[in-house]
């Protein structure tokens, strides 16, 4: 089947630390991959995406590379800020499933000054 | 501004009292969906719709109903709410066939408490 597994949280980092949130997937086809961010009290916002192997999505200093050989899409940021505190969701979508989306369980990040 | 609008943002109700959460999008998207978010379980799809008058069950449809009479609106109906439906609900939409390219647009969420 289709599924997304992301690292358990919560994650707590000091400001300016390096961030990695792991995400791996299984898919019956050729998926597009997404990272969504949910700030406290808000809905999910698209953070970045990649639609084919070796593509790198980037936004707001965050990056993730679509690795087909390891079925992974790890989220990274070189220097986190307090304002990055949020819940991060990895997701995949497949055209052959009618554009269904499959979400990971979310990883909560807290950045302390 | 392109957006998905949900109402209400917060709702406290009693067991068995029918309620409706509204969802409206202004992007002419064909595909609309409802999710619930619970701690440790992430997002689970309740129902989705690929177009007007076309709806289908997601992973956790029990206790919910939806309708899609107009393209822009996709209300979620709880005929007889129970405490296990206390959750954070999100409506989302995307252009059919382009979801894999552009992703979902989400509403701001509805926090429902059933006592």
PDB file of C-alpha atoms in Angstrom:
ATOM      1  CA  UNK A   1       0.000   0.000   0.000  1.00  0.00           C
ATOM      2  CA  UNK A   2       0.823   3.666   0.221  1.00  0.00           C
ATOM      3  CA  UNK A   3       2.104   5.208   3.422  1.00  0.00           C
ATOM      4  CA  UNK A   4       4.428   7.773   4.947  1.00  0.00           C
ATOM      5  CA  UNK A   5       6.563   7.280   8.034  1.00  0.00           C
ATOM      6  CA  UNK A   6       8.192  10.216   9.744  1.00  0.00           C
ATOM      7  CA  UNK A   7      10.331  10.446  12.810  1.00  0.00           C
ATOM      8  CA  UNK A   8       8.677  10.583  16.165  1.00  0.00           C
ATOM      9  CA  UNK A   9       8.689  13.819  18.051  1.00  0.00           C
ATOM     10  CA  UNK A  10       8.689  16.019  19.817  1.00  0.00           C
ATOM     11  CA  UNK A  11      11.967  17.584  18.757  1.00  0.00           C
ATOM     12  CA  UNK A  12      13.476  20.384  20.788  1.00  0.00           C
ATOM     13  CA  UNK A  13      16.401  22.392  19.438  1.00  0.00           C
ATOM     14  CA  UNK A  14      18.263  25.504  20.385  1.00  0.00           C
ATOM     15  CA  UNK A  15      18.138  28.470  18.046  1.00  0.00           C
ATOM     16  CA  UNK A  16      20.634  28.197  15.159  1.00  0.00           C
ATOM     17  CA  UNK A  17      20.896  24.413  15.483  1.00  0.00           C
ATOM     18  CA  UNK A  18      20.731  22.118  12.460  1.00  0.00           C
ATOM     19  CA  UNK A  19      17.415  20.391  11.848  1.00  0.00           C
ATOM     20  CA  UNK A  20      16.677  17.055  10.231  1.00  0.00           C
ATOM     21  CA  UNK A  21      13.249  15.445  10.240  1.00  0.00           C
ATOM     22  CA  UNK A  22      13.262  12.034   8.614  1.00  0.00           C
ATOM     23  CA  UNK A  23      10.553  10.914   6.226  1.00  0.00           C
ATOM     24  CA  UNK A  24      10.325   7.657   4.303  1.00  0.00           C
ATOM     25  CA  UNK A  25       7.540   6.400   2.117  1.00  0.00           C
ATOM     26  CA  UNK A  26       6.093   3.372   0.391  1.00  0.00           C
ATOM     27  CA  UNK A  27       4.107   3.865  -2.770  1.00  0.00           C
ATOM     28  CA  UNK A  28       2.539   1.670  -5.404  1.00  0.00           C
ATOM     29  CA  UNK A  29       3.312   4.205  -8.108  1.00  0.00           C
ATOM     30  CA  UNK A  30       5.481   7.231  -8.691  1.00  0.00           C
ATOM     31  CA  UNK A  31       4.530   9.791  -6.053  1.00  0.00           C
ATOM     32  CA  UNK A  32       4.931  13.495  -5.573  1.00  0.00           C
ATOM     33  CA  UNK A  33       6.277  14.364  -2.121  1.00  0.00           C
ATOM     34  CA  UNK A  34       5.401  17.265   0.126  1.00  0.00           C
ATOM     35  CA  UNK A  35       6.232  18.849   3.426  1.00  0.00           C
ATOM     36  CA  UNK A  36       3.484  20.799   5.151  1.00  0.00           C
ATOM     37  CA  UNK A  37       3.901  23.006   8.218  1.00  0.00           C
ATOM     38  CA  UNK A  38       1.266  23.729  10.853  1.00  0.00           C
ATOM     39  CA  UNK A  39       1.933  26.728  13.077  1.00  0.00           C
ATOM     40  CA  UNK A  40       0.121  26.850  16.418  1.00  0.00           C
ATOM     41  CA  UNK A  41      -3.608  27.433  15.981  1.00  0.00           C
ATOM     42  CA  UNK A  42      -3.444  27.401  12.202  1.00  0.00           C
ATOM     43  CA  UNK A  43      -4.130  25.092   9.295  1.00  0.00           C
ATOM     44  CA  UNK A  44      -1.513  23.269   7.264  1.00  0.00           C
ATOM     45  CA  UNK A  45       0.517  25.241   4.767  1.00  0.00           C
ATOM     46  CA  UNK A  46       2.553  23.831   1.941  1.00  0.00           C
ATOM     47  CA  UNK A  47       6.224  24.286   2.811  1.00  0.00           C
ATOM     48  CA  UNK A  48       7.920  22.605  -0.142  1.00  0.00           C
ATOM     49  CA  UNK A  49       7.461  19.848  -2.668  1.00  0.00           C
ATOM     50  CA  UNK A  50       9.207  17.627  -5.197  1.00  0.00           C
ATOM     51  CA  UNK A  51       7.522  15.866  -8.066  1.00  0.00           C
ATOM     52  CA  UNK A  52      10.259  13.591  -9.390  1.00  0.00           C
ATOM     53  CA  UNK A  53      13.351  11.736  -8.270  1.00  0.00           C
ATOM     54  CA  UNK A  54      16.397  13.868  -7.375  1.00  0.00           C
ATOM     55  CA  UNK A  55      14.301  17.036  -7.297  1.00  0.00           C
ATOM     56  CA  UNK A  56      15.096  19.319  -4.385  1.00  0.00           C
ATOM     57  CA  UNK A  57      12.289  21.340  -2.870  1.00  0.00           C
ATOM     58  CA  UNK A  58      13.221  24.456  -0.923  1.00  0.00           C
ATOM     59  CA  UNK A  59      11.484  27.286   0.881  1.00  0.00           C
ATOM     60  CA  UNK A  60      12.214  29.577   3.849  1.00  0.00           C
ATOM     61  CA  UNK A  61      15.638  27.964   4.329  1.00  0.00           C
ATOM     62  CA  UNK A  62      14.181  24.440   4.440  1.00  0.00           C
ATOM     63  CA  UNK A  63      15.219  21.815   1.913  1.00  0.00           C
ATOM     64  CA  UNK A  64      14.279  18.235   1.064  1.00  0.00           C
ATOM     65  CA  UNK A  65      15.542  15.999  -1.724  1.00  0.00           C
ATOM     66  CA  UNK A  66      13.421  13.284  -3.342  1.00  0.00           C
ATOM     67  CA  UNK A  67      15.516  10.123  -3.039  1.00  0.00           C
ATOM     68  CA  UNK A  68      13.937   7.279  -4.957  1.00  0.00           C
ATOM     69  CA  UNK A  69      16.693   4.775  -4.131  1.00  0.00           C
ATOM     70  CA  UNK A  70      16.104   5.181  -0.387  1.00  0.00           C
ATOM     71  CA  UNK A  71      12.396   6.167  -0.679  1.00  0.00           C
ATOM     72  CA  UNK A  72      13.079   9.186   1.480  1.00  0.00           C
ATOM     73  CA  UNK A  73      12.318  12.909   1.625  1.00  0.00           C
ATOM     74  CA  UNK A  74      14.086  14.204   4.732  1.00  0.00           C
ATOM     75  CA  UNK A  75      13.494  17.798   5.763  1.00  0.00           C
ATOM     76  CA  UNK A  76      16.570  19.877   6.674  1.00  0.00           C
ATOM     77  CA  UNK A  77      17.367  23.395   7.758  1.00  0.00           C
ATOM     78  CA  UNK A  78      20.807  24.661   8.547  1.00  0.00           C
ATOM     79  CA  UNK A  79      19.907  27.134  11.286  1.00  0.00           C
ATOM     80  CA  UNK A  80      16.499  27.046  12.943  1.00  0.00           C
ATOM     81  CA  UNK A  81      14.760  30.026  14.479  1.00  0.00           C
ATOM     82  CA  UNK A  82      12.190  30.293  17.245  1.00  0.00           C
ATOM     83  CA  UNK A  83       9.629  31.132  14.576  1.00  0.00           C
ATOM     84  CA  UNK A  84      10.135  27.657  13.041  1.00  0.00           C
ATOM     85  CA  UNK A  85       8.403  26.062  16.022  1.00  0.00           C
ATOM     86  CA  UNK A  86       5.521  24.136  14.478  1.00  0.00           C
ATOM     87  CA  UNK A  87       4.317  20.670  13.525  1.00  0.00           C
ATOM     88  CA  UNK A  88       5.728  19.316  10.260  1.00  0.00           C
ATOM     89  CA  UNK A  89       3.925  16.758   8.103  1.00  0.00           C
ATOM     90  CA  UNK A  90       5.408  14.721   5.313  1.00  0.00           C
ATOM     91  CA  UNK A  91       2.950  13.622   2.618  1.00  0.00           C
ATOM     92  CA  UNK A  92       2.756  11.883  -0.723  1.00  0.00           C
ATOM     93  CA  UNK A  93       0.262  12.005  -3.545  1.00  0.00           C
ATOM     94  CA  UNK A  94      -0.257   9.634  -6.419  1.00  0.00           C
ATOM     95  CA  UNK A  95      -2.080  10.334  -9.663  1.00  0.00           C
ATOM     96  CA  UNK A  96      -3.142   6.723  -9.999  1.00  0.00           C
ATOM     97  CA  UNK A  97      -5.091   6.941  -6.734  1.00  0.00           C
ATOM     98  CA  UNK A  98      -7.223   9.846  -7.881  1.00  0.00           C
ATOM     99  CA  UNK A  99      -4.907  12.361  -6.317  1.00  0.00           C
ATOM    100  CA  UNK A 100      -5.256  10.897  -2.847  1.00  0.00           C
ATOM    101  CA  UNK A 101      -2.861  12.219  -0.262  1.00  0.00           C
ATOM    102  CA  UNK A 102      -1.171  10.145   2.427  1.00  0.00           C
ATOM    103  CA  UNK A 103       0.184  11.963   5.472  1.00  0.00           C
ATOM    104  CA  UNK A 104       2.700  11.063   8.115  1.00  0.00           C
ATOM    105  CA  UNK A 105       1.745  11.496  11.750  1.00  0.00           C
ATOM    106  CA  UNK A 106       3.539  14.808  12.109  1.00  0.00           C
ATOM    107  CA  UNK A 107       6.652  15.885  14.008  1.00  0.00           C
ATOM    108  CA  UNK A 108       6.433  18.656  16.560  1.00  0.00           C
ATOM    109  CA  UNK A 109       9.411  21.020  16.617  1.00  0.00           C
ATOM    110  CA  UNK A 110      10.121  23.475  19.408  1.00  0.00           C
ATOM    111  CA  UNK A 111      13.008  25.897  19.040  1.00  0.00           C
ATOM    112  CA  UNK A 112      14.227  27.548  22.231  1.00  0.00           C
ATOM    113  CA  UNK A 113      16.180  30.822  22.325  1.00  0.00           C
TER     114      UNK A 113
ATOM    115  CA  UNK B   1      -7.081  35.764  -2.080  1.00  0.00           C
ATOM    116  CA  UNK B   2      -7.254  32.046  -2.835  1.00  0.00           C
ATOM    117  CA  UNK B   3      -8.475  30.291   0.255  1.00  0.00           C
ATOM    118  CA  UNK B   4     -10.496  27.585   1.936  1.00  0.00           C
ATOM    119  CA  UNK B   5     -12.847  28.947   4.576  1.00  0.00           C
ATOM    120  CA  UNK B   6     -14.196  26.828   7.395  1.00  0.00           C
ATOM    121  CA  UNK B   7     -16.748  27.789   9.986  1.00  0.00           C
ATOM    122  CA  UNK B   8     -16.938  27.788  12.887  1.00  0.00           C
ATOM    123  CA  UNK B   9     -13.364  27.829  14.208  1.00  0.00           C
ATOM    124  CA  UNK B  10     -14.426  26.513  17.585  1.00  0.00           C
ATOM    125  CA  UNK B  11     -17.515  24.558  18.567  1.00  0.00           C
ATOM    126  CA  UNK B  12     -18.624  22.928  21.798  1.00  0.00           C
ATOM    127  CA  UNK B  13     -21.735  20.808  21.580  1.00  0.00           C
ATOM    128  CA  UNK B  14     -23.548  18.078  23.438  1.00  0.00           C
ATOM    129  CA  UNK B  15     -23.836  14.423  22.509  1.00  0.00           C
ATOM    130  CA  UNK B  16     -26.542  13.765  19.950  1.00  0.00           C
ATOM    131  CA  UNK B  17     -27.120  17.339  18.794  1.00  0.00           C
ATOM    132  CA  UNK B  18     -26.786  17.519  15.028  1.00  0.00           C
ATOM    133  CA  UNK B  19     -24.213  19.973  13.699  1.00  0.00           C
ATOM    134  CA  UNK B  20     -22.738  21.112  10.421  1.00  0.00           C
ATOM    135  CA  UNK B  21     -19.267  22.452   9.760  1.00  0.00           C
ATOM    136  CA  UNK B  22     -19.132  24.492   6.583  1.00  0.00           C
ATOM    137  CA  UNK B  23     -16.309  24.591   4.067  1.00  0.00           C
ATOM    138  CA  UNK B  24     -16.064  26.852   1.052  1.00  0.00           C
ATOM    139  CA  UNK B  25     -13.273  27.402  -1.479  1.00  0.00           C
ATOM    140  CA  UNK B  26     -12.889  30.166  -4.054  1.00  0.00           C
ATOM    141  CA  UNK B  27     -10.385  28.484  -6.386  1.00  0.00           C
ATOM    142  CA  UNK B  28     -12.833  26.476  -8.522  1.00  0.00           C
ATOM    143  CA  UNK B  29     -11.228  23.258  -7.295  1.00  0.00           C
ATOM    144  CA  UNK B  30     -12.937  20.007  -8.163  1.00  0.00           C
ATOM    145  CA  UNK B  31     -11.393  17.952  -5.352  1.00  0.00           C
ATOM    146  CA  UNK B  32     -12.375  18.637  -1.755  1.00  0.00           C
ATOM    147  CA  UNK B  33     -11.748  16.610   1.362  1.00  0.00           C
ATOM    148  CA  UNK B  34     -12.291  16.509   5.111  1.00  0.00           C
ATOM    149  CA  UNK B  35      -9.662  15.359   7.600  1.00  0.00           C
ATOM    150  CA  UNK B  36      -9.559  14.977  11.318  1.00  0.00           C
ATOM    151  CA  UNK B  37      -6.364  15.476  13.285  1.00  0.00           C
ATOM    152  CA  UNK B  38      -5.793  13.655  16.557  1.00  0.00           C
ATOM    153  CA  UNK B  39      -2.646  13.483  18.712  1.00  0.00           C
ATOM    154  CA  UNK B  40      -0.395  10.634  17.670  1.00  0.00           C
ATOM    155  CA  UNK B  41      -2.595   9.736  14.707  1.00  0.00           C
ATOM    156  CA  UNK B  42      -1.835  12.584  12.349  1.00  0.00           C
ATOM    157  CA  UNK B  43      -4.369  13.418   9.657  1.00  0.00           C
ATOM    158  CA  UNK B  44      -7.029  10.908   8.735  1.00  0.00           C
ATOM    159  CA  UNK B  45      -9.332  11.393   5.795  1.00  0.00           C
ATOM    160  CA  UNK B  46     -13.053  11.324   6.523  1.00  0.00           C
ATOM    161  CA  UNK B  47     -14.678  11.932   3.138  1.00  0.00           C
ATOM    162  CA  UNK B  48     -13.675  13.357  -0.182  1.00  0.00           C
ATOM    163  CA  UNK B  49     -15.348  14.611  -3.318  1.00  0.00           C
ATOM    164  CA  UNK B  50     -14.003  14.738  -6.845  1.00  0.00           C
ATOM    165  CA  UNK B  51     -16.784  16.937  -8.168  1.00  0.00           C
ATOM    166  CA  UNK B  52     -20.365  18.066  -7.665  1.00  0.00           C
ATOM    167  CA  UNK B  53     -22.586  15.197  -6.514  1.00  0.00           C
ATOM    168  CA  UNK B  54     -19.568  12.842  -6.334  1.00  0.00           C
ATOM    169  CA  UNK B  55     -18.486  11.886  -2.832  1.00  0.00           C
ATOM    170  CA  UNK B  56     -16.663   8.912  -1.366  1.00  0.00           C
ATOM    171  CA  UNK B  57     -15.556   7.570   1.975  1.00  0.00           C
ATOM    172  CA  UNK B  58     -12.088   8.069   3.304  1.00  0.00           C
ATOM    173  CA  UNK B  59     -10.437   6.125   6.088  1.00  0.00           C
ATOM    174  CA  UNK B  60     -12.727   7.112   8.986  1.00  0.00           C
ATOM    175  CA  UNK B  61     -16.211   7.928   7.630  1.00  0.00           C
ATOM    176  CA  UNK B  62     -18.321   6.440  10.430  1.00  0.00           C
ATOM    177  CA  UNK B  63     -20.550   8.998  12.100  1.00  0.00           C
ATOM    178  CA  UNK B  64     -20.128  11.630   9.380  1.00  0.00           C
ATOM    179  CA  UNK B  65     -21.992  12.722   6.271  1.00  0.00           C
ATOM    180  CA  UNK B  66     -21.088  15.132   3.512  1.00  0.00           C
ATOM    181  CA  UNK B  67     -22.751  16.676   0.512  1.00  0.00           C
ATOM    182  CA  UNK B  68     -21.486  18.426  -2.606  1.00  0.00           C
ATOM    183  CA  UNK B  69     -24.351  20.284  -4.206  1.00  0.00           C
ATOM    184  CA  UNK B  70     -22.179  23.131  -5.431  1.00  0.00           C
ATOM    185  CA  UNK B  71     -18.575  23.089  -6.519  1.00  0.00           C
ATOM    186  CA  UNK B  72     -17.395  25.590  -3.931  1.00  0.00           C
ATOM    187  CA  UNK B  73     -19.061  24.099  -0.832  1.00  0.00           C
ATOM    188  CA  UNK B  74     -18.445  20.843   0.988  1.00  0.00           C
ATOM    189  CA  UNK B  75     -20.147  20.762   4.398  1.00  0.00           C
ATOM    190  CA  UNK B  76     -19.409  18.123   7.010  1.00  0.00           C
ATOM    191  CA  UNK B  77     -22.441  16.885   8.915  1.00  0.00           C
ATOM    192  CA  UNK B  78     -22.467  15.081  12.232  1.00  0.00           C
ATOM    193  CA  UNK B  79     -26.005  13.728  12.640  1.00  0.00           C
ATOM    194  CA  UNK B  80     -25.515  12.519  16.211  1.00  0.00           C
ATOM    195  CA  UNK B  81     -22.131  13.628  17.564  1.00  0.00           C
ATOM    196  CA  UNK B  82     -20.390  11.542  20.186  1.00  0.00           C
ATOM    197  CA  UNK B  83     -17.421  12.373  22.445  1.00  0.00           C
ATOM    198  CA  UNK B  84     -15.059  10.282  20.282  1.00  0.00           C
ATOM    199  CA  UNK B  85     -15.629  12.828  17.513  1.00  0.00           C
ATOM    200  CA  UNK B  86     -13.928  15.496  19.583  1.00  0.00           C
ATOM    201  CA  UNK B  87     -11.098  16.498  17.304  1.00  0.00           C
ATOM    202  CA  UNK B  88      -9.549  19.158  15.086  1.00  0.00           C
ATOM    203  CA  UNK B  89     -11.112  19.113  11.624  1.00  0.00           C
ATOM    204  CA  UNK B  90      -9.637  20.414   8.389  1.00  0.00           C
ATOM    205  CA  UNK B  91     -11.165  20.957   5.006  1.00  0.00           C
ATOM    206  CA  UNK B  92      -8.822  20.961   2.014  1.00  0.00           C
ATOM    207  CA  UNK B  93      -9.067  21.290  -1.739  1.00  0.00           C
ATOM    208  CA  UNK B  94      -7.018  20.990  -4.889  1.00  0.00           C
ATOM    209  CA  UNK B  95      -7.471  21.114  -8.629  1.00  0.00           C
ATOM    210  CA  UNK B  96      -8.244  17.601  -9.832  1.00  0.00           C
ATOM    211  CA  UNK B  97      -5.327  16.208 -11.731  1.00  0.00           C
ATOM    212  CA  UNK B  98      -3.006  18.893 -10.380  1.00  0.00           C
ATOM    213  CA  UNK B  99      -2.888  17.879  -6.751  1.00  0.00           C
ATOM    214  CA  UNK B 100       0.353  16.017  -7.310  1.00  0.00           C
ATOM    215  CA  UNK B 101       1.867  19.210  -8.681  1.00  0.00           C
ATOM    216  CA  UNK B 102       0.497  21.933  -6.426  1.00  0.00           C
ATOM    217  CA  UNK B 103      -0.647  20.097  -3.320  1.00  0.00           C
ATOM    218  CA  UNK B 104      -3.615  20.863  -1.119  1.00  0.00           C
ATOM    219  CA  UNK B 105      -4.905  24.188   0.144  1.00  0.00           C
ATOM    220  CA  UNK B 106      -6.145  23.770   3.717  1.00  0.00           C
ATOM    221  CA  UNK B 107      -8.680  25.661   5.771  1.00  0.00           C
ATOM    222  CA  UNK B 108      -7.759  27.039   9.189  1.00  0.00           C
ATOM    223  CA  UNK B 109      -9.432  24.217  11.072  1.00  0.00           C
ATOM    224  CA  UNK B 110     -12.443  23.663  13.315  1.00  0.00           C
ATOM    225  CA  UNK B 111     -11.866  22.521  16.854  1.00  0.00           C
ATOM    226  CA  UNK B 112     -14.882  20.485  17.898  1.00  0.00           C
ATOM    227  CA  UNK B 113     -15.578  19.365  21.437  1.00  0.00           C
ATOM    228  CA  UNK B 114     -18.475  16.999  22.115  1.00  0.00           C
ATOM    229  CA  UNK B 115     -19.462  16.692  25.779  1.00  0.00           C
TER     230      UNK B 115
END
